[in-house]
Structure formats: C-alpha cells, structure tokens
C-alpha cells in the first residue's frame, strides 16, 4: 500500500507539473500577444481644418481635408505612412500634397526618427496656371522635444501672366512682362510639448529661407503655438516675419478623427501618429521684367 501511495503521489506530481508548465506557456503567450497588440497599430487620422488670414506666399486663408494613413499592422520598428491633403482657398485657388514617408520607432525609448517626400501642387484662382514642386524632410519626435527640417524644389518654372509692349517713334519699344513663379526654399523648427490632464500644449520656433527667380529672397522666422484637446481638436496661432512678406499672423482650428486603432493607446503610439508639419502651400512670387531696344 505504501508503494502504491507513493506511486500515486509521484503520478499526480508529474501531472500537476505538466499542467503548470502548460499554464505558464499559455500565460506567456497571452502576455506576448498583448504586447504585440499594444504596438501593432498606429492611429491613422482624418483631419478637417481651416486657417486664416494670409501667410507666407499667399494672401487668403484656406480649408484643408487631410488623411494620414499608417498601413502597417505589425511589430516592425519601421512604420511607413501615406499623407494626402487638399486645400481650397478663400479666393478660389486650389492646392494639394501627396506624400510618403516612414518613421523609425526606437525600442525601449520614446524617440522617433522620420523621413518623408512630397509632391506639392498649386493653381491660380482662375486655374489657368499650375505649379508643382518636390519636397523632402527629416524629423525627430519625442515625448517633449521635436525638431524638423524641410526642403522645397520647384518642378514648374515661372509662368508669364501678362505682357505689355509700348512702341515709340523710331522703332523703339519697351516691353513689360509680368511673371508668377515658385521659390526654392528650406525651413526648420524646434518645438517643445507640455501636457496637462487631457490637454497638450506646443510651442515651436524656426527660420525659413526662399530663393526666387529674381533678387527677391524672403528670409525670416516663424513662431507656432497650439493647444490640443485629446486627439480631436487643435487650436493654433502662427506668426511669421521676413523681409518680403513682412509680419503675418494666422489662426487655425482643426478637427481630427483617429481610425484604425484604439485612440486611447499610449504615448509612443501618439508620438508615431503625429502629423508631418511642413510648408504645405507652394510659395509664389509675382514679379516683372522689362525689355527695351535702346
């Protein structure tokens, strides 16, 4: 009987050990799956916003419909995205942006590094002229500090919008040609984020420089501050000053709709899903050239 009891105890011990090992494996799998789910999706966002009054290179406000989409759903630290924007100006001009990029999520850190490339479009209010430019940018995002640098290169050259010829006795003439053309340029920004309960406050400052087809070369700085409530509403103020467009102040309101994830996810997902900030409107200059034969 003693041998039988010992055998039964050993049998039950092996059985319980087997069950405990399997339970541990199941718990570890559930924990790993939960971790995978935590980092497996970044919020895509649809945004409707309006900005007024005039800014650098344009003289009226505009309304924007924007979609920022993160297609990946995995634990890969590289997160590609697609960014599409359409802008309708108050004076009937139109503009648009189509961009792609990627963000690198550093493990065990809230630092995110990104690169992006864009094709930008802008028309005049009669849509007789169409301008295109290429853009590129790099960014470093974090819990509090952000830094970004963007560059812009015209694809479309200057376009003649008005020609006037004046004839004088003796076969002399004076010609005045009016052109409109895009600038090549670069801008940067250093910003800081502070949080209080469900509000997020941002302040950023940085320089910009543009070189056009003439001696006109706007060079100045931009100050940008905003307040965001959760992930749904943003109020923003912008102040710029340079030697060409002088001082310009703007206000913006934006409504955001996160999709493709739980909008209550953690801080890392919030950092990854921040919008790309750049000068989305092609900076245009209107200038004249004179021709004479005397």
Coordinates of C-alpha atoms in Angstrom, one line a residue:
X1 CA 0.0 0.0 0.0
X2 CA 2.9 2.4 0.8
X3 CA 4.4 1.7 -2.6
X4 CA 1.1 2.2 -4.3
X5 CA 0.5 5.6 -2.4
X6 CA 4.0 6.8 -3.4
X7 CA 3.4 5.9 -7.0
X8 CA 0.1 7.7 -7.0
X9 CA 1.7 10.8 -5.4
X10 CA 4.5 10.8 -7.9
X11 CA 2.0 10.4 -10.7
X12 CA -0.1 13.3 -9.6
X13 CA 3.1 15.4 -9.1
X14 CA 4.1 14.8 -12.7
X15 CA 0.6 15.6 -13.9
X16 CA 0.5 18.9 -11.9
X17 CA 4.0 19.8 -13.1
X18 CA 2.9 19.2 -16.7
X19 CA -0.3 21.4 -16.2
X20 CA 1.8 24.1 -14.5
X21 CA 4.3 24.2 -17.4
X22 CA 1.5 24.4 -20.0
X23 CA -0.3 27.1 -18.0
X24 CA 3.0 29.1 -17.8
X25 CA 3.4 28.8 -21.6
X26 CA -0.2 30.0 -22.1
X27 CA 0.2 33.0 -19.8
X28 CA 3.5 33.9 -21.5
X29 CA 1.8 33.7 -24.9
X30 CA -1.1 35.8 -23.8
X31 CA 1.3 38.4 -22.4
X32 CA 3.4 38.4 -25.6
X33 CA 0.2 38.7 -27.7
X34 CA -0.9 41.6 -25.5
X35 CA 2.4 43.4 -26.0
X36 CA 2.2 42.7 -29.7
X37 CA -1.3 44.2 -29.8
X38 CA 0.0 47.2 -27.9
X39 CA 2.5 48.2 -30.5
X40 CA 0.9 46.6 -33.6
X41 CA -1.2 49.6 -34.7
X42 CA -0.6 53.4 -35.1
X43 CA -3.6 55.7 -35.3
X44 CA -4.3 56.9 -38.8
X45 CA -6.1 60.3 -38.8
X46 CA -8.6 62.2 -41.0
X47 CA -8.5 65.9 -40.4
X48 CA -10.6 68.9 -41.4
X49 CA -9.1 72.3 -40.6
X50 CA -9.3 76.0 -41.6
X51 CA -6.6 78.7 -41.4
X52 CA -6.9 82.5 -41.8
X53 CA -5.6 85.1 -42.7
X54 CA -2.7 85.4 -45.2
X55 CA 0.6 83.6 -44.8
X56 CA 4.0 83.3 -46.5
X57 CA 3.4 83.3 -50.3
X58 CA -0.4 83.5 -50.2
X59 CA -2.9 86.3 -49.4
X60 CA -6.1 84.5 -48.2
X61 CA -7.0 81.7 -45.9
X62 CA -7.9 78.2 -46.9
X63 CA -9.7 75.0 -45.8
X64 CA -7.9 71.6 -45.7
X65 CA -9.1 68.0 -45.8
X66 CA -6.2 65.7 -44.8
X67 CA -5.7 61.9 -44.5
X68 CA -2.6 60.5 -42.7
X69 CA -2.6 56.7 -43.1
X70 CA -0.4 54.1 -41.5
X71 CA -1.0 50.8 -43.4
X72 CA 1.4 48.5 -41.4
X73 CA 0.0 46.3 -38.6
X74 CA 3.0 44.5 -37.1
X75 CA 5.8 44.9 -34.5
X76 CA 8.3 46.1 -37.1
X77 CA 10.0 49.3 -35.8
X78 CA 9.7 50.9 -39.2
X79 CA 6.3 52.5 -39.8
X80 CA 5.5 53.7 -43.4
X81 CA 2.8 56.2 -44.0
X82 CA 0.8 58.0 -46.7
X83 CA -0.2 61.6 -46.4
X84 CA -2.8 63.2 -48.7
X85 CA -4.0 66.8 -48.4
X86 CA -6.4 69.0 -50.5
X87 CA -6.7 72.8 -49.9
X88 CA -9.4 75.2 -51.1
X89 CA -8.5 78.9 -50.8
X90 CA -11.0 81.6 -50.0
X91 CA -10.2 83.2 -53.4
X92 CA -10.9 80.0 -55.4
X93 CA -7.3 78.9 -55.7
X94 CA -6.6 75.2 -55.1
X95 CA -3.6 73.3 -53.8
X96 CA -2.7 69.7 -52.8
X97 CA 0.0 67.5 -51.4
X98 CA 0.8 63.8 -51.8
X99 CA 3.5 62.4 -49.6
X100 CA 5.0 59.2 -48.4
X101 CA 7.4 58.6 -45.6
X102 CA 8.5 56.3 -42.7
X103 CA 9.1 56.6 -39.0
X104 CA 11.6 54.6 -37.0
X105 CA 10.4 53.7 -33.5
X106 CA 13.4 53.2 -31.2
X107 CA 12.9 50.2 -28.9
X108 CA 12.6 51.0 -25.1
X109 CA 12.5 54.7 -26.0
X110 CA 10.1 57.4 -26.8
X111 CA 12.3 58.8 -29.6
X112 CA 11.1 58.5 -33.2
X113 CA 13.0 59.4 -36.3
X114 CA 11.4 60.1 -39.6
X115 CA 11.9 60.9 -43.3
X116 CA 9.4 62.0 -45.9
X117 CA 9.0 63.1 -49.5
X118 CA 6.1 65.1 -51.1
X119 CA 4.8 66.4 -54.4
X120 CA 3.0 69.7 -54.0
X121 CA 0.6 71.4 -56.3
X122 CA -0.9 74.9 -56.5
X123 CA -3.1 76.7 -59.1
X124 CA -4.1 80.3 -59.5
X125 CA -7.7 81.4 -58.8
X126 CA -8.7 81.0 -62.5
X127 CA -6.8 77.7 -62.7
X128 CA -5.1 79.0 -65.8
X129 CA -1.7 78.2 -64.3
X130 CA -0.5 75.2 -62.4
X131 CA 2.6 74.9 -60.3
X132 CA 4.4 71.8 -58.9
X133 CA 7.3 71.3 -56.5
X134 CA 9.1 68.4 -54.8
X135 CA 9.6 68.4 -51.0
X136 CA 11.7 66.4 -48.6
X137 CA 12.0 66.4 -44.9
X138 CA 13.6 64.8 -41.8
X139 CA 12.2 64.9 -38.3
X140 CA 13.0 63.8 -34.7
X141 CA 10.0 63.4 -32.4
X142 CA 9.9 62.7 -28.7
X143 CA 7.9 62.9 -25.5
X144 CA 8.7 66.6 -25.2
X145 CA 11.1 67.9 -27.9
X146 CA 10.7 67.9 -31.6
X147 CA 13.0 69.1 -34.4
X148 CA 12.3 69.1 -38.2
X149 CA 14.0 70.3 -41.4
X150 CA 12.2 70.6 -44.7
X151 CA 13.4 71.5 -48.2
X152 CA 11.4 72.5 -51.3
X153 CA 12.5 72.4 -55.0
X154 CA 10.3 73.8 -57.9
X155 CA 9.4 71.5 -60.7
X156 CA 7.4 74.1 -62.6
X157 CA 9.3 77.2 -63.7
X158 CA 8.0 80.7 -63.8
X159 CA 4.9 81.5 -66.0
X160 CA 4.1 84.7 -67.9
X161 CA 0.8 86.1 -66.8
X162 CA 0.7 89.5 -68.5
X163 CA 2.7 91.1 -71.4
X164 CA 2.6 94.8 -72.3
X165 CA 4.5 96.4 -75.2
X166 CA 4.9 100.2 -75.6
X167 CA 6.0 101.5 -79.1
X168 CA 7.9 104.7 -79.6
X169 CA 8.9 106.7 -82.7
X170 CA 12.0 105.5 -84.4
X171 CA 11.1 101.8 -83.9
X172 CA 11.9 101.9 -80.3
X173 CA 9.9 99.8 -77.8
X174 CA 9.6 99.0 -74.1
X175 CA 8.2 95.6 -73.1
X176 CA 6.9 94.8 -69.6
X177 CA 6.4 91.1 -68.8
X178 CA 4.7 90.0 -65.6
X179 CA 5.6 86.6 -64.2
X180 CA 4.5 84.3 -61.4
X181 CA 6.8 81.6 -60.2
X182 CA 7.6 79.3 -57.2
X183 CA 10.5 79.7 -54.8
X184 CA 13.0 77.0 -53.8
X185 CA 13.5 77.1 -50.1
X186 CA 14.2 75.5 -46.7
X187 CA 12.7 75.8 -43.2
X188 CA 13.3 74.3 -39.8
X189 CA 11.6 74.2 -36.4
X190 CA 12.5 73.3 -32.9
X191 CA 9.5 72.7 -30.6
X192 CA 8.5 71.6 -27.1
X193 CA 5.4 69.8 -25.9
X194 CA 3.9 70.1 -22.4
X195 CA 0.9 68.1 -21.1
X196 CA -1.8 68.9 -18.5
X197 CA -4.5 66.3 -18.0
X198 CA -6.3 65.9 -21.3
X199 CA -4.6 68.9 -22.9
X200 CA -1.4 69.1 -24.9
X201 CA 0.4 72.4 -25.4
X202 CA 3.0 73.0 -28.1
X203 CA 5.4 75.9 -28.9
X204 CA 7.8 75.9 -31.8
X205 CA 10.1 78.4 -33.5
X206 CA 12.4 78.2 -36.5
X207 CA 13.9 80.0 -39.6
X208 CA 12.9 79.9 -43.2
X209 CA 14.6 81.0 -46.5
X210 CA 13.4 81.1 -50.1
X211 CA 15.2 82.0 -53.3
X212 CA 13.1 83.0 -56.4
X213 CA 13.7 83.9 -60.0
X214 CA 14.6 87.5 -59.1
X215 CA 16.6 89.2 -56.4
X216 CA 13.7 88.6 -54.1
X217 CA 14.8 86.2 -51.3
X218 CA 12.5 86.0 -48.3
X219 CA 14.4 85.2 -45.1
X220 CA 12.7 85.2 -41.7
X221 CA 11.3 83.2 -38.9
X222 CA 8.1 81.6 -37.7
X223 CA 6.6 81.2 -34.3
X224 CA 3.9 78.5 -33.9
X225 CA 1.9 77.7 -30.7
X226 CA -1.1 75.4 -30.3
X227 CA -3.4 73.7 -27.8
X228 CA -4.8 70.2 -28.4
X229 CA -7.6 68.5 -26.6
X230 CA -7.0 64.8 -26.5
X231 CA -6.7 63.7 -30.2
X232 CA -9.8 65.5 -31.5
X233 CA -9.5 69.3 -31.5
X234 CA -6.5 71.7 -32.1
X235 CA -6.4 75.5 -31.9
X236 CA -3.2 77.1 -33.3
X237 CA -1.7 80.5 -33.7
X238 CA 1.1 81.3 -36.2
X239 CA 3.3 84.4 -36.5
X240 CA 5.8 85.0 -39.3
X241 CA 8.1 87.8 -40.3
X242 CA 10.6 88.3 -43.2
X243 CA 12.0 91.0 -45.4
X244 CA 9.5 90.4 -48.3
X245 CA 6.1 89.3 -46.9
X246 CA 6.7 91.3 -43.6
X247 CA 4.7 90.3 -40.5
X248 CA 1.7 88.0 -40.9
X249 CA -0.4 86.5 -38.2
X250 CA -2.8 83.5 -38.6
X251 CA -5.2 81.4 -36.6
X252 CA -6.2 77.8 -37.3
X253 CA -8.8 75.3 -36.0
X254 CA -8.6 71.6 -36.7
X255 CA -10.9 68.6 -36.1
X256 CA -9.3 65.2 -36.0
X257 CA -10.8 61.7 -36.4
X258 CA -8.5 58.9 -35.4
X259 CA -9.2 55.5 -37.0
X260 CA -7.6 52.1 -37.4
X261 CA -6.7 51.8 -33.7
X262 CA -7.8 52.5 -30.2
X263 CA -7.4 56.3 -29.8
X264 CA -6.7 55.8 -26.1
X265 CA -3.4 54.0 -26.8
X266 CA -0.2 55.0 -25.1
X267 CA 2.3 57.8 -25.5
X268 CA 4.5 56.0 -28.0
X269 CA 1.6 55.5 -30.4
X270 CA 0.7 59.1 -30.0
X271 CA 4.2 60.2 -31.0
X272 CA 4.3 57.9 -34.0
X273 CA 0.9 59.2 -35.3
X274 CA 1.7 63.0 -35.1
X275 CA 1.1 64.9 -38.4
X276 CA 4.0 65.9 -40.6
X277 CA 4.5 69.6 -40.2
X278 CA 5.9 71.5 -43.3
X279 CA 5.0 74.4 -45.5
X280 CA 2.3 72.7 -47.5
X281 CA 1.5 75.7 -49.7
X282 CA 3.9 76.5 -52.6
X283 CA 5.4 79.9 -52.0
X284 CA 4.8 82.0 -55.1
X285 CA 6.2 85.4 -56.1
X286 CA 4.8 87.8 -58.7
X287 CA 7.4 90.0 -60.4
X288 CA 8.0 92.0 -63.6
X289 CA 10.8 92.1 -66.2
X290 CA 11.4 95.0 -68.6
X291 CA 12.9 94.7 -72.1
X292 CA 14.0 97.6 -74.3
X293 CA 15.9 98.1 -77.6
X294 CA 17.5 101.4 -76.6

